[in-house]
Amino acid sequence: MKLSEAKSRIDELRKELEEHNRKYYVLNQPEITDFQYDILLNELDTLEKKFPEFIIEDSPTIRVGSDITREFVQFEHKYPMLSLGNTYNEDELRDFDARIRKSTTELIEYVCELKFDGASISITYENGALSRAITRGDGTRGDDVTLNVKTIKSIPHSITGKKLPSEFVIRGEIMMPRAVFDRLNEERTAAEIAPFANPRNAAAGTLKLLDPKIVASRSLVCMVYFLLAEELPYDNHYENLKEASEWGFTVPESIRLCRNIDEVLKFISQWDTPRKNLPYDIDGVVIKVNSLKLQKDLGFTAKSPRWAIAYKYKAEEASTRLLSVVFQVGRTGTVTPVANLEPVLLSGSTVKRATLHNADQIALLDLHLNDMVYVEKGGEIIPKIIGVDHSFRNETSKKIVFISNCPECGTPLVKNEGEVNHFCPNYLHCPPQLKGRIEHFISRKAMNIDGLGEETIDLLFSKNLIRNFSDLYDLKAEQLVPLERLGEKSASNIIKSIKKSVDTPYHRVLYALGIRHVGETVAKIISGKFKTIDDLINSDPEQLTGIREIGPKIAASIIAYLIDNENIEIIRRLKLNGIRFSEDTVTKKTGNTLDGKIIVISGVFLKHSRDEYKEMIENNGGKNSSAVSGSTSFILAGDNMGQSKKEKAVELGVPLVSENEFLEIIGEE
Ligand code: IVH
């Protein structure tokens, strides 16, 4: 590799790793797995060793990622909070052991601990009282989250004990039990808030909430793994942790004292299966030298202690043959390549298909038909192809190329600049897109038609009984009864439910039409300005863009929808069937405390749903808006409000109002 090439690859890797650090530590929304991250970091480390002239002090190989955020006050760590070197294989663990043994003639003991996957915390106690809890931050200083940490039941506020140092720091991992995580994500999905990717992100996100009451409701736990003080009770790590357990901290039962590296390896393999059934996620095992004296002799590198290492369990992978690639068209027209594989056993289940994500991924893998490919399955993610074993490549095998036309309707595919996915632009006639729009039309927040699910829609579609949602209103029970899976009773229920939907209010009908960029809020705003659909159809583009909440993108999408004759025909038929296309004039106004106020709702709430809050705002004279701007009066901020909204609010000085404060303002509490 030439110097210039090395330099540019190093720069590229640093930039990429820094961005992944930000996504992981600040946004709590990682895009790649730890394993993929470690591969990139390893490449950078190798290059820096080969080209030491390019080593800089704040390279991701030297500095730890930072979780520092603006909302909290930062404090310095009395003892820097470092990271751990890690490995995925046995040989490197044996190397670690050999290095340690070379440095001493004394007998070595290792402590093995499970590596809990959460957010790390450093808690200081003075004279037995919890005085401050700080996140890792950048390793030197971190965010003060004391109030939040004090809500965690397994962390004592005050302790007594014979061997208690007058001041000490205890470190541990804050985690969200998987059961709590599942429940939280269900709530978030129902409230149309992006669910957390995994319990680690949920725990880290919760720790950074501004309302400790919500933190308390999330049942976090803390497992401690490190005790620091000027004078510690014992001269070894193991006994110090056992002592901390006496003081009331949660020290995992799984911790083991091992006399040599073989016992360590045994511990690792013993936990390989049971780890999957723990109530918490763990991603490996931490191996620490037990003697504090030896720890001190071994010391630290800039980033991690030389006396400890993390062994990480790798997502399981298998190799198998690629039989074919099919292209699937999703409900919104996005085309996803999917690989059909020779069935292979992977983490206890048979894998026959794997996602290939997009055209870039296929090109990156340089995939050919009949290739032997590596498949990986991590957690609940769909299996994916992570590499090709080129030694098995047959000279004559055909290269996989991304299709240029939609496999469902033949329309040439489109890829927008800056986007990774191809999509089919034929939204009016491409079957999966048509079905997707019908599914949206019948959904709970739109027309709320019960008894019709995805499968029934597929069935009706395949029997040519419906082509678009206006066809639903022409269906007769007699047509449904003979269909597979549908009996007389469910057929008549479906018809009843369709009939009932004609009473759906105008703004929800507007939302149900599925006009791109017209969500519930925009639909409500439009229904307020254009009292009938004809007013909307006959409006000038200027009238639309004149509405403060409607930008050019939304306006263009509404106009494009309404100049399409096929859409107008659908609307005409819906009208004939009695669907409401005008606003009722009954108002439910209950107060005027919010007159003239423009309010943005963000986050999850405890006492009412987001929809209920939207309604309360309107009933009290306020207006809902989805974007934070200079004219936003305040943000009704729930738990976990979006990062970008938060940043914007700080920048523009828009106040945040909590759920309780809001209820007080409108006189509900
Ligand atoms: S010891 C200097 N022990 O892993 C000692 N860390 O990759 C550093 N972690 O920041 C930490 N379980 O958040 C240690 N049993 C354990 C751990 C553990 C999880 C986390 C911790 C640390 C990170 C390092």
Short mmCIF file of N, CA and C and ligand atoms in Angstrom, two decimals, residues 82-84 113-116 119-120 136 173 225-226 286 288 300 305 307, ligand 1:
data_model
loop_
_atom_site.label_atom_id
_atom_site.label_comp_id
_atom_site.label_asym_id
_atom_site.label_seq_id
_atom_site.Cartn_x
_atom_site.Cartn_y
_atom_site.Cartn_z
N LEU A 82 -12.03 3.80 31.48
CA LEU A 82 -11.45 3.30 30.24
C LEU A 82 -12.31 2.22 29.60
N SER A 83 -11.83 1.84 28.45
CA SER A 83 -12.53 0.81 27.70
C SER A 83 -11.78 -0.51 27.90
N LEU A 84 -12.18 -1.55 27.21
CA LEU A 84 -11.49 -2.83 27.32
C LEU A 84 -11.02 -3.27 25.95
N GLU A 113 -16.02 -12.55 34.54
CA GLU A 113 -17.34 -11.95 34.77
C GLU A 113 -18.07 -11.89 33.44
N LEU A 114 -19.37 -11.95 33.50
CA LEU A 114 -20.13 -11.78 32.26
C LEU A 114 -20.02 -10.32 31.85
N LYS A 115 -19.97 -10.08 30.55
CA LYS A 115 -19.89 -8.71 30.08
C LYS A 115 -21.30 -8.25 29.74
N PHE A 116 -21.87 -7.52 30.67
CA PHE A 116 -23.24 -7.07 30.50
C PHE A 116 -23.30 -5.94 29.48
N ALA A 119 -25.36 0.42 29.78
CA ALA A 119 -24.64 1.69 29.79
C ALA A 119 -23.81 1.74 31.06
N SER A 120 -22.53 2.13 30.95
CA SER A 120 -21.72 2.09 32.16
C SER A 120 -21.93 3.34 33.00
N ARG A 136 -20.03 7.42 31.42
CA ARG A 136 -18.64 7.32 31.03
C ARG A 136 -18.16 8.59 30.32
N GLU A 173 -22.79 -1.64 35.28
CA GLU A 173 -23.50 -1.53 34.01
C GLU A 173 -24.98 -1.40 34.32
N TYR A 225 -19.23 -4.01 38.80
CA TYR A 225 -18.08 -4.83 38.42
C TYR A 225 -16.71 -4.24 38.77
N PHE A 226 -16.71 -3.10 39.48
CA PHE A 226 -15.41 -2.47 39.71
C PHE A 226 -15.50 -1.55 40.93
N VAL A 286 -15.68 -10.85 30.60
CA VAL A 286 -14.52 -10.01 30.90
C VAL A 286 -13.58 -10.81 31.78
N LYS A 288 -10.25 -10.60 34.14
CA LYS A 288 -9.43 -9.62 34.85
C LYS A 288 -8.40 -10.32 35.71
N PHE A 300 -1.83 0.56 32.29
CA PHE A 300 -2.83 0.86 31.26
C PHE A 300 -2.17 1.30 29.95
N PRO A 305 -7.04 -1.08 30.20
CA PRO A 305 -6.09 -1.69 31.13
C PRO A 305 -5.37 -2.87 30.47
N TRP A 307 -4.43 -5.33 32.21
CA TRP A 307 -4.71 -6.47 33.08
C TRP A 307 -6.11 -7.07 32.86
S1 IVH B 1 -14.42 -3.76 33.55
C1 IVH B 1 -10.95 -0.87 33.43
N1 IVH B 1 -16.32 -5.58 33.75
O1 IVH B 1 -17.72 -3.00 29.01
C2 IVH B 1 -12.06 -1.84 33.54
N2 IVH B 1 -16.60 -3.83 32.17
O2 IVH B 1 -15.81 -2.46 26.85
C3 IVH B 1 -13.14 -1.58 32.57
N3 IVH B 1 -18.73 -3.96 30.94
O3 IVH B 1 -17.06 0.34 29.80
C4 IVH B 1 -14.42 -2.20 32.77
N4 IVH B 1 -19.50 -5.77 31.91
O4 IVH B 1 -19.34 -0.61 30.38
C5 IVH B 1 -15.90 -4.44 33.12
N5 IVH B 1 -17.91 -7.25 34.04
C6 IVH B 1 -17.49 -6.14 33.44
C7 IVH B 1 -18.28 -5.51 32.44
C8 IVH B 1 -17.80 -4.35 31.83
C9 IVH B 1 -19.73 -4.83 31.01
C10 IVH B 1 -18.67 -2.80 30.01
C11 IVH B 1 -18.31 -1.50 30.66
C12 IVH B 1 -17.06 -1.03 29.98
C13 IVH B 1 -17.12 -1.76 28.69
C14 IVH B 1 -15.75 -1.95 28.13
#
